Amino acid sequence: GLERLLPRAANGEALPYAPANGANYGPAGPFGRGLMVVAQIARLMPALSTATLDLGGWDTHEGQAGRMRGLVGVLDAGLTALDRDLAGLGRRWTVLM
């Protein structure tokens, strides 16, 4: 599978993924790490047509204003990083939420 497609160092160890175009997934936390994996797979497998991720916590009742602001911030940071990272691939992406 994917393991054989990973770029490797001279010693055979898989190289860490380096996002393109200054993309920074860090501010999106675990959601961002998931998006970074999707970006890496998209680069390794150009035929990728579908990927899914979960960002839970949208059923807010108490402290809704603060929780929504935080969730929207995570979503924004992650999707911004993904957009930057994949911008040079020369294909369009559709994101459904």
PDB file of N, CA and C in Angstrom:
ATOM      1  N   GLY A   1       0.785  -1.182   0.000  1.00  0.00           N
ATOM      2  CA  GLY A   1       0.000   0.000   0.000  1.00  0.00           C
ATOM      3  C   GLY A   1       0.837   1.260   0.000  1.00  0.00           C
ATOM      4  N   LEU A   2       0.434   2.145   0.851  1.00  0.00           N
ATOM      5  CA  LEU A   2       1.063   3.465   0.930  1.00  0.00           C
ATOM      6  C   LEU A   2       2.513   3.407   1.406  1.00  0.00           C
ATOM      7  N   GLU A   3       2.809   2.440   2.250  1.00  0.00           N
ATOM      8  CA  GLU A   3       4.155   2.339   2.833  1.00  0.00           C
ATOM      9  C   GLU A   3       5.241   2.331   1.748  1.00  0.00           C
ATOM     10  N   ARG A   4       4.983   1.643   0.668  1.00  0.00           N
ATOM     11  CA  ARG A   4       6.001   1.554  -0.392  1.00  0.00           C
ATOM     12  C   ARG A   4       6.142   2.857  -1.174  1.00  0.00           C
ATOM     13  N   LEU A   5       5.166   3.745  -1.075  1.00  0.00           N
ATOM     14  CA  LEU A   5       5.202   5.009  -1.808  1.00  0.00           C
ATOM     15  C   LEU A   5       5.914   6.131  -1.043  1.00  0.00           C
ATOM     16  N   LEU A   6       6.121   5.932   0.259  1.00  0.00           N
ATOM     17  CA  LEU A   6       6.724   6.992   1.079  1.00  0.00           C
ATOM     18  C   LEU A   6       8.157   7.267   0.651  1.00  0.00           C
ATOM     19  N   PRO A   7       8.526   8.556   0.568  1.00  0.00           N
ATOM     20  CA  PRO A   7       9.925   8.883   0.278  1.00  0.00           C
ATOM     21  C   PRO A   7      10.809   8.412   1.438  1.00  0.00           C
ATOM     22  N   ARG A   8      11.998   7.966   1.123  1.00  0.00           N
ATOM     23  CA  ARG A   8      12.872   7.370   2.133  1.00  0.00           C
ATOM     24  C   ARG A   8      14.252   8.015   2.127  1.00  0.00           C
ATOM     25  N   ALA A   9      14.872   8.017   3.303  1.00  0.00           N
ATOM     26  CA  ALA A   9      16.255   8.460   3.460  1.00  0.00           C
ATOM     27  C   ALA A   9      17.163   7.336   2.962  1.00  0.00           C
ATOM     28  N   ALA A  10      18.450   7.608   2.870  1.00  0.00           N
ATOM     29  CA  ALA A  10      19.419   6.620   2.394  1.00  0.00           C
ATOM     30  C   ALA A  10      19.400   5.351   3.245  1.00  0.00           C
ATOM     31  N   ASN A  11      19.071   5.483   4.536  1.00  0.00           N
ATOM     32  CA  ASN A  11      19.047   4.319   5.419  1.00  0.00           C
ATOM     33  C   ASN A  11      17.721   3.546   5.339  1.00  0.00           C
ATOM     34  N   GLY A  12      16.823   3.975   4.457  1.00  0.00           N
ATOM     35  CA  GLY A  12      15.552   3.285   4.274  1.00  0.00           C
ATOM     36  C   GLY A  12      14.423   3.783   5.161  1.00  0.00           C
ATOM     37  N   GLU A  13      14.742   4.690   6.065  1.00  0.00           N
ATOM     38  CA  GLU A  13      13.718   5.214   6.977  1.00  0.00           C
ATOM     39  C   GLU A  13      12.805   6.199   6.239  1.00  0.00           C
ATOM     40  N   ALA A  14      11.498   6.101   6.511  1.00  0.00           N
ATOM     41  CA  ALA A  14      10.538   7.012   5.874  1.00  0.00           C
ATOM     42  C   ALA A  14      10.815   8.445   6.311  1.00  0.00           C
ATOM     43  N   LEU A  15      10.808   9.357   5.348  1.00  0.00           N
ATOM     44  CA  LEU A  15      11.025  10.776   5.642  1.00  0.00           C
ATOM     45  C   LEU A  15       9.720  11.397   6.142  1.00  0.00           C
ATOM     46  N   PRO A  16       9.812  12.341   7.080  1.00  0.00           N
ATOM     47  CA  PRO A  16       8.588  13.012   7.537  1.00  0.00           C
ATOM     48  C   PRO A  16       7.989  13.852   6.411  1.00  0.00           C
ATOM     49  N   TYR A  17       6.686  13.972   6.428  1.00  0.00           N
ATOM     50  CA  TYR A  17       6.003  14.763   5.409  1.00  0.00           C
ATOM     51  C   TYR A  17       6.314  16.246   5.605  1.00  0.00           C
ATOM     52  N   ALA A  18       6.605  16.942   4.530  1.00  0.00           N
ATOM     53  CA  ALA A  18       6.885  18.380   4.562  1.00  0.00           C
ATOM     54  C   ALA A  18       5.806  19.094   3.748  1.00  0.00           C
ATOM     55  N   PRO A  19       4.839  19.745   4.408  1.00  0.00           N
ATOM     56  CA  PRO A  19       3.795  20.465   3.677  1.00  0.00           C
ATOM     57  C   PRO A  19       4.392  21.527   2.749  1.00  0.00           C
ATOM     58  N   ALA A  20       3.728  21.776   1.655  1.00  0.00           N
ATOM     59  CA  ALA A  20       4.183  22.753   0.662  1.00  0.00           C
ATOM     60  C   ALA A  20       3.611  24.138   0.947  1.00  0.00           C
ATOM     61  N   ASN A  21       4.200  25.128   0.324  1.00  0.00           N
ATOM     62  CA  ASN A  21       3.684  26.506   0.306  1.00  0.00           C
ATOM     63  C   ASN A  21       3.504  27.123   1.684  1.00  0.00           C
ATOM     64  N   GLY A  22       4.307  26.711   2.661  1.00  0.00           N
ATOM     65  CA  GLY A  22       4.215  27.279   4.004  1.00  0.00           C
ATOM     66  C   GLY A  22       2.989  26.831   4.779  1.00  0.00           C
ATOM     67  N   ALA A  23       2.340  25.765   4.344  1.00  0.00           N
ATOM     68  CA  ALA A  23       1.146  25.264   5.043  1.00  0.00           C
ATOM     69  C   ALA A  23       1.524  24.850   6.459  1.00  0.00           C
ATOM     70  N   ASN A  24       0.711  25.261   7.426  1.00  0.00           N
ATOM     71  CA  ASN A  24       0.954  24.952   8.834  1.00  0.00           C
ATOM     72  C   ASN A  24      -0.300  24.322   9.424  1.00  0.00           C
ATOM     73  N   TYR A  25      -0.258  23.018   9.635  1.00  0.00           N
ATOM     74  CA  TYR A  25      -1.398  22.291  10.167  1.00  0.00           C
ATOM     75  C   TYR A  25      -1.468  22.360  11.695  1.00  0.00           C
ATOM     76  N   GLY A  26      -0.404  22.800  12.341  1.00  0.00           N
ATOM     77  CA  GLY A  26      -0.322  22.804  13.799  1.00  0.00           C
ATOM     78  C   GLY A  26      -1.473  23.470  14.531  1.00  0.00           C
ATOM     79  N   PRO A  27      -1.892  24.677  14.124  1.00  0.00           N
ATOM     80  CA  PRO A  27      -2.975  25.348  14.847  1.00  0.00           C
ATOM     81  C   PRO A  27      -4.309  24.593  14.826  1.00  0.00           C
ATOM     82  N   ALA A  28      -4.453  23.617  13.948  1.00  0.00           N
ATOM     83  CA  ALA A  28      -5.699  22.848  13.864  1.00  0.00           C
ATOM     84  C   ALA A  28      -5.627  21.562  14.695  1.00  0.00           C
ATOM     85  N   GLY A  29      -4.552  21.362  15.447  1.00  0.00           N
ATOM     86  CA  GLY A  29      -4.434  20.235  16.356  1.00  0.00           C
ATOM     87  C   GLY A  29      -4.606  18.882  15.675  1.00  0.00           C
ATOM     88  N   PRO A  30      -5.298  17.946  16.344  1.00  0.00           N
ATOM     89  CA  PRO A  30      -5.488  16.613  15.774  1.00  0.00           C
ATOM     90  C   PRO A  30      -6.212  16.637  14.421  1.00  0.00           C
ATOM     91  N   PHE A  31      -7.160  17.541  14.252  1.00  0.00           N
ATOM     92  CA  PHE A  31      -7.845  17.679  12.968  1.00  0.00           C
ATOM     93  C   PHE A  31      -6.830  18.059  11.886  1.00  0.00           C
ATOM     94  N   GLY A  32      -5.935  18.967  12.197  1.00  0.00           N
ATOM     95  CA  GLY A  32      -4.888  19.367  11.259  1.00  0.00           C
ATOM     96  C   GLY A  32      -3.957  18.218  10.916  1.00  0.00           C
ATOM     97  N   ARG A  33      -3.606  17.395  11.919  1.00  0.00           N
ATOM     98  CA  ARG A  33      -2.745  16.237  11.631  1.00  0.00           C
ATOM     99  C   ARG A  33      -3.453  15.284  10.670  1.00  0.00           C
ATOM    100  N   GLY A  34      -4.753  15.115  10.842  1.00  0.00           N
ATOM    101  CA  GLY A  34      -5.518  14.277   9.922  1.00  0.00           C
ATOM    102  C   GLY A  34      -5.521  14.839   8.516  1.00  0.00           C
ATOM    103  N   LEU A  35      -5.707  16.155   8.408  1.00  0.00           N
ATOM    104  CA  LEU A  35      -5.690  16.801   7.090  1.00  0.00           C
ATOM    105  C   LEU A  35      -4.310  16.693   6.440  1.00  0.00           C
ATOM    106  N   MET A  36      -3.259  16.753   7.252  1.00  0.00           N
ATOM    107  CA  MET A  36      -1.910  16.621   6.715  1.00  0.00           C
ATOM    108  C   MET A  36      -1.709  15.220   6.132  1.00  0.00           C
ATOM    109  N   VAL A  37      -2.251  14.205   6.776  1.00  0.00           N
ATOM    110  CA  VAL A  37      -2.173  12.848   6.236  1.00  0.00           C
ATOM    111  C   VAL A  37      -2.937  12.766   4.913  1.00  0.00           C
ATOM    112  N   VAL A  38      -4.105  13.396   4.859  1.00  0.00           N
ATOM    113  CA  VAL A  38      -4.872  13.418   3.604  1.00  0.00           C
ATOM    114  C   VAL A  38      -4.046  14.086   2.503  1.00  0.00           C
ATOM    115  N   ALA A  39      -3.400  15.198   2.814  1.00  0.00           N
ATOM    116  CA  ALA A  39      -2.574  15.888   1.812  1.00  0.00           C
ATOM    117  C   ALA A  39      -1.427  15.001   1.346  1.00  0.00           C
ATOM    118  N   GLN A  40      -0.789  14.317   2.281  1.00  0.00           N
ATOM    119  CA  GLN A  40       0.317  13.439   1.909  1.00  0.00           C
ATOM    120  C   GLN A  40      -0.180  12.318   0.999  1.00  0.00           C
ATOM    121  N   ILE A  41      -1.307  11.729   1.340  1.00  0.00           N
ATOM    122  CA  ILE A  41      -1.860  10.665   0.502  1.00  0.00           C
ATOM    123  C   ILE A  41      -2.240  11.212  -0.875  1.00  0.00           C
ATOM    124  N   ALA A  42      -2.805  12.411  -0.916  1.00  0.00           N
ATOM    125  CA  ALA A  42      -3.169  13.024  -2.199  1.00  0.00           C
ATOM    126  C   ALA A  42      -1.944  13.212  -3.084  1.00  0.00           C
ATOM    127  N   ARG A  43      -0.814  13.516  -2.484  1.00  0.00           N
ATOM    128  CA  ARG A  43       0.418  13.675  -3.256  1.00  0.00           C
ATOM    129  C   ARG A  43       0.960  12.322  -3.719  1.00  0.00           C
ATOM    130  N   LEU A  44       0.850  11.314  -2.867  1.00  0.00           N
ATOM    131  CA  LEU A  44       1.381   9.993  -3.187  1.00  0.00           C
ATOM    132  C   LEU A  44       0.488   9.218  -4.154  1.00  0.00           C
ATOM    133  N   MET A  45      -0.813   9.511  -4.087  1.00  0.00           N
ATOM    134  CA  MET A  45      -1.783   8.776  -4.900  1.00  0.00           C
ATOM    135  C   MET A  45      -2.661   9.774  -5.653  1.00  0.00           C
ATOM    136  N   PRO A  46      -2.218  10.239  -6.806  1.00  0.00           N
ATOM    137  CA  PRO A  46      -2.969  11.251  -7.551  1.00  0.00           C
ATOM    138  C   PRO A  46      -4.405  10.849  -7.875  1.00  0.00           C
ATOM    139  N   ALA A  47      -4.713   9.570  -7.866  1.00  0.00           N
ATOM    140  CA  ALA A  47      -6.069   9.122  -8.185  1.00  0.00           C
ATOM    141  C   ALA A  47      -7.004   9.185  -6.972  1.00  0.00           C
ATOM    142  N   LEU A  48      -6.507   9.645  -5.832  1.00  0.00           N
ATOM    143  CA  LEU A  48      -7.356   9.745  -4.640  1.00  0.00           C
ATOM    144  C   LEU A  48      -8.617  10.534  -4.983  1.00  0.00           C
ATOM    145  N   SER A  49      -9.764   9.960  -4.662  1.00  0.00           N
ATOM    146  CA  SER A  49     -11.012  10.650  -4.981  1.00  0.00           C
ATOM    147  C   SER A  49     -11.812  11.025  -3.747  1.00  0.00           C
ATOM    148  N   THR A  50     -11.590  10.352  -2.620  1.00  0.00           N
ATOM    149  CA  THR A  50     -12.391  10.623  -1.435  1.00  0.00           C
ATOM    150  C   THR A  50     -11.569  10.408  -0.178  1.00  0.00           C
ATOM    151  N   ALA A  51     -11.742  11.283   0.771  1.00  0.00           N
ATOM    152  CA  ALA A  51     -11.153  11.123   2.104  1.00  0.00           C
ATOM    153  C   ALA A  51     -12.146  11.709   3.107  1.00  0.00           C
ATOM    154  N   THR A  52     -12.210  11.137   4.283  1.00  0.00           N
ATOM    155  CA  THR A  52     -13.116  11.658   5.308  1.00  0.00           C
ATOM    156  C   THR A  52     -12.360  11.875   6.612  1.00  0.00           C
ATOM    157  N   LEU A  53     -12.762  12.902   7.320  1.00  0.00           N
ATOM    158  CA  LEU A  53     -12.233  13.218   8.653  1.00  0.00           C
ATOM    159  C   LEU A  53     -13.386  13.664   9.527  1.00  0.00           C
ATOM    160  N   ASP A  54     -13.205  13.512  10.816  1.00  0.00           N
ATOM    161  CA  ASP A  54     -14.201  13.956  11.780  1.00  0.00           C
ATOM    162  C   ASP A  54     -13.662  15.113  12.602  1.00  0.00           C
ATOM    163  N   LEU A  55     -14.470  16.109  12.793  1.00  0.00           N
ATOM    164  CA  LEU A  55     -14.189  17.191  13.745  1.00  0.00           C
ATOM    165  C   LEU A  55     -15.445  17.321  14.583  1.00  0.00           C
ATOM    166  N   GLY A  56     -15.458  16.662  15.716  1.00  0.00           N
ATOM    167  CA  GLY A  56     -16.647  16.618  16.555  1.00  0.00           C
ATOM    168  C   GLY A  56     -16.796  17.845  17.438  1.00  0.00           C
ATOM    169  N   GLY A  57     -17.884  17.852  18.190  1.00  0.00           N
ATOM    170  CA  GLY A  57     -18.116  18.908  19.160  1.00  0.00           C
ATOM    171  C   GLY A  57     -19.070  19.997  18.718  1.00  0.00           C
ATOM    172  N   TRP A  58     -19.740  19.814  17.598  1.00  0.00           N
ATOM    173  CA  TRP A  58     -20.604  20.859  17.056  1.00  0.00           C
ATOM    174  C   TRP A  58     -21.959  20.949  17.754  1.00  0.00           C
ATOM    175  N   ASP A  59     -22.328  19.958  18.539  1.00  0.00           N
ATOM    176  CA  ASP A  59     -23.597  19.998  19.261  1.00  0.00           C
ATOM    177  C   ASP A  59     -23.380  20.796  20.547  1.00  0.00           C
ATOM    178  N   THR A  60     -23.383  22.097  20.413  1.00  0.00           N
ATOM    179  CA  THR A  60     -23.070  22.972  21.540  1.00  0.00           C
ATOM    180  C   THR A  60     -24.340  23.496  22.197  1.00  0.00           C
ATOM    181  N   HIS A  61     -24.309  23.566  23.504  1.00  0.00           N
ATOM    182  CA  HIS A  61     -25.427  24.143  24.256  1.00  0.00           C
ATOM    183  C   HIS A  61     -24.880  25.125  25.285  1.00  0.00           C
ATOM    184  N   GLU A  62     -24.043  24.647  26.179  1.00  0.00           N
ATOM    185  CA  GLU A  62     -23.432  25.523  27.177  1.00  0.00           C
ATOM    186  C   GLU A  62     -22.198  26.176  26.571  1.00  0.00           C
ATOM    187  N   GLY A  63     -22.022  27.451  26.824  1.00  0.00           N
ATOM    188  CA  GLY A  63     -20.846  28.163  26.317  1.00  0.00           C
ATOM    189  C   GLY A  63     -20.744  28.137  24.813  1.00  0.00           C
ATOM    190  N   GLN A  64     -21.885  28.196  24.155  1.00  0.00           N
ATOM    191  CA  GLN A  64     -21.928  28.027  22.709  1.00  0.00           C
ATOM    192  C   GLN A  64     -21.049  29.030  21.962  1.00  0.00           C
ATOM    193  N   ALA A  65     -21.101  30.280  22.361  1.00  0.00           N
ATOM    194  CA  ALA A  65     -20.333  31.299  21.620  1.00  0.00           C
ATOM    195  C   ALA A  65     -18.846  30.977  21.613  1.00  0.00           C
ATOM    196  N   GLY A  66     -18.300  30.649  22.758  1.00  0.00           N
ATOM    197  CA  GLY A  66     -16.871  30.335  22.837  1.00  0.00           C
ATOM    198  C   GLY A  66     -16.521  29.034  22.155  1.00  0.00           C
ATOM    199  N   ARG A  67     -17.356  28.027  22.341  1.00  0.00           N
ATOM    200  CA  ARG A  67     -17.090  26.729  21.720  1.00  0.00           C
ATOM    201  C   ARG A  67     -17.177  26.808  20.199  1.00  0.00           C
ATOM    202  N   MET A  68     -18.181  27.508  19.707  1.00  0.00           N
ATOM    203  CA  MET A  68     -18.316  27.653  18.250  1.00  0.00           C
ATOM    204  C   MET A  68     -17.125  28.410  17.670  1.00  0.00           C
ATOM    205  N   ARG A  69     -16.725  29.465  18.358  1.00  0.00           N
ATOM    206  CA  ARG A  69     -15.578  30.251  17.883  1.00  0.00           C
ATOM    207  C   ARG A  69     -14.334  29.355  17.801  1.00  0.00           C
ATOM    208  N   GLY A  70     -14.136  28.525  18.810  1.00  0.00           N
ATOM    209  CA  GLY A  70     -12.984  27.623  18.808  1.00  0.00           C
ATOM    210  C   GLY A  70     -13.055  26.602  17.687  1.00  0.00           C
ATOM    211  N   LEU A  71     -14.221  25.997  17.506  1.00  0.00           N
ATOM    212  CA  LEU A  71     -14.382  24.997  16.450  1.00  0.00           C
ATOM    213  C   LEU A  71     -14.211  25.601  15.062  1.00  0.00           C
ATOM    214  N   VAL A  72     -14.796  26.764  14.861  1.00  0.00           N
ATOM    215  CA  VAL A  72     -14.655  27.423  13.559  1.00  0.00           C
ATOM    216  C   VAL A  72     -13.193  27.803  13.322  1.00  0.00           C
ATOM    217  N   GLY A  73     -12.489  28.190  14.371  1.00  0.00           N
ATOM    218  CA  GLY A  73     -11.066  28.508  14.247  1.00  0.00           C
ATOM    219  C   GLY A  73     -10.238  27.295  13.844  1.00  0.00           C
ATOM    220  N   VAL A  74     -10.529  26.148  14.456  1.00  0.00           N
ATOM    221  CA  VAL A  74      -9.828  24.906  14.110  1.00  0.00           C
ATOM    222  C   VAL A  74     -10.136  24.526  12.662  1.00  0.00           C
ATOM    223  N   LEU A  75     -11.402  24.598  12.288  1.00  0.00           N
ATOM    224  CA  LEU A  75     -11.809  24.277  10.922  1.00  0.00           C
ATOM    225  C   LEU A  75     -11.111  25.202   9.924  1.00  0.00           C
ATOM    226  N   ASP A  76     -11.109  26.490  10.219  1.00  0.00           N
ATOM    227  CA  ASP A  76     -10.469  27.476   9.348  1.00  0.00           C
ATOM    228  C   ASP A  76      -8.969  27.211   9.212  1.00  0.00           C
ATOM    229  N   ALA A  77      -8.299  26.994  10.330  1.00  0.00           N
ATOM    230  CA  ALA A  77      -6.849  26.767  10.303  1.00  0.00           C
ATOM    231  C   ALA A  77      -6.517  25.504   9.505  1.00  0.00           C
ATOM    232  N   GLY A  78      -7.287  24.442   9.709  1.00  0.00           N
ATOM    233  CA  GLY A  78      -7.018  23.193   9.008  1.00  0.00           C
ATOM    234  C   GLY A  78      -7.266  23.291   7.521  1.00  0.00           C
ATOM    235  N   LEU A  79      -8.401  23.858   7.136  1.00  0.00           N
ATOM    236  CA  LEU A  79      -8.718  23.956   5.712  1.00  0.00           C
ATOM    237  C   LEU A  79      -7.811  24.948   4.992  1.00  0.00           C
ATOM    238  N   THR A  80      -7.384  25.996   5.694  1.00  0.00           N
ATOM    239  CA  THR A  80      -6.421  26.939   5.103  1.00  0.00           C
ATOM    240  C   THR A  80      -5.104  26.235   4.817  1.00  0.00           C
ATOM    241  N   ALA A  81      -4.637  25.438   5.778  1.00  0.00           N
ATOM    242  CA  ALA A  81      -3.390  24.700   5.576  1.00  0.00           C
ATOM    243  C   ALA A  81      -3.528  23.706   4.423  1.00  0.00           C
ATOM    244  N   LEU A  82      -4.626  22.978   4.382  1.00  0.00           N
ATOM    245  CA  LEU A  82      -4.844  22.007   3.306  1.00  0.00           C
ATOM    246  C   LEU A  82      -4.865  22.699   1.944  1.00  0.00           C
ATOM    247  N   ASP A  83      -5.556  23.825   1.865  1.00  0.00           N
ATOM    248  CA  ASP A  83      -5.625  24.575   0.607  1.00  0.00           C
ATOM    249  C   ASP A  83      -4.239  25.024   0.158  1.00  0.00           C
ATOM    250  N   ARG A  84      -3.454  25.541   1.082  1.00  0.00           N
ATOM    251  CA  ARG A  84      -2.090  25.978   0.737  1.00  0.00           C
ATOM    252  C   ARG A  84      -1.234  24.797   0.296  1.00  0.00           C
ATOM    253  N   ASP A  85      -1.338  23.717   1.054  1.00  0.00           N
ATOM    254  CA  ASP A  85      -0.503  22.550   0.798  1.00  0.00           C
ATOM    255  C   ASP A  85      -0.786  21.947  -0.578  1.00  0.00           C
ATOM    256  N   LEU A  86      -2.037  21.880  -0.957  1.00  0.00           N
ATOM    257  CA  LEU A  86      -2.406  21.216  -2.210  1.00  0.00           C
ATOM    258  C   LEU A  86      -2.527  22.171  -3.399  1.00  0.00           C
ATOM    259  N   ALA A  87      -2.269  23.451  -3.183  1.00  0.00           N
ATOM    260  CA  ALA A  87      -2.462  24.450  -4.239  1.00  0.00           C
ATOM    261  C   ALA A  87      -1.680  24.141  -5.508  1.00  0.00           C
ATOM    262  N   GLY A  88      -0.502  23.595  -5.399  1.00  0.00           N
ATOM    263  CA  GLY A  88       0.336  23.359  -6.567  1.00  0.00           C
ATOM    264  C   GLY A  88       0.085  22.049  -7.290  1.00  0.00           C
ATOM    265  N   LEU A  89      -0.884  21.273  -6.857  1.00  0.00           N
ATOM    266  CA  LEU A  89      -1.104  19.972  -7.494  1.00  0.00           C
ATOM    267  C   LEU A  89      -1.824  20.058  -8.827  1.00  0.00           C
ATOM    268  N   GLY A  90      -2.396  21.192  -9.124  1.00  0.00           N
ATOM    269  CA  GLY A  90      -3.016  21.363 -10.434  1.00  0.00           C
ATOM    270  C   GLY A  90      -4.334  20.638 -10.617  1.00  0.00           C
ATOM    271  N   ARG A  91      -5.038  20.397  -9.537  1.00  0.00           N
ATOM    272  CA  ARG A  91      -6.370  19.843  -9.661  1.00  0.00           C
ATOM    273  C   ARG A  91      -7.278  20.498  -8.633  1.00  0.00           C
ATOM    274  N   ARG A  92      -8.553  20.404  -8.875  1.00  0.00           N
ATOM    275  CA  ARG A  92      -9.526  21.031  -7.967  1.00  0.00           C
ATOM    276  C   ARG A  92      -9.940  20.034  -6.891  1.00  0.00           C
ATOM    277  N   TRP A  93     -10.317  20.577  -5.729  1.00  0.00           N
ATOM    278  CA  TRP A  93     -10.754  19.763  -4.605  1.00  0.00           C
ATOM    279  C   TRP A  93     -12.126  20.259  -4.158  1.00  0.00           C
ATOM    280  N   THR A  94     -12.964  19.372  -3.743  1.00  0.00           N
ATOM    281  CA  THR A  94     -14.256  19.717  -3.202  1.00  0.00           C
ATOM    282  C   THR A  94     -14.266  19.298  -1.737  1.00  0.00           C
ATOM    283  N   VAL A  95     -14.679  20.205  -0.864  1.00  0.00           N
ATOM    284  CA  VAL A  95     -14.765  19.919   0.558  1.00  0.00           C
ATOM    285  C   VAL A  95     -16.231  19.995   0.957  1.00  0.00           C
ATOM    286  N   LEU A  96     -16.735  18.935   1.549  1.00  0.00           N
ATOM    287  CA  LEU A  96     -18.106  18.902   2.046  1.00  0.00           C
ATOM    288  C   LEU A  96     -18.068  18.890   3.567  1.00  0.00           C
ATOM    289  N   MET A  97     -18.953  19.666   4.172  1.00  0.00           N
ATOM    290  CA  MET A  97     -19.003  19.693   5.636  1.00  0.00           C
ATOM    291  C   MET A  97     -20.418  19.470   6.097  1.00  0.00           C
TER     292      MET A  97
END
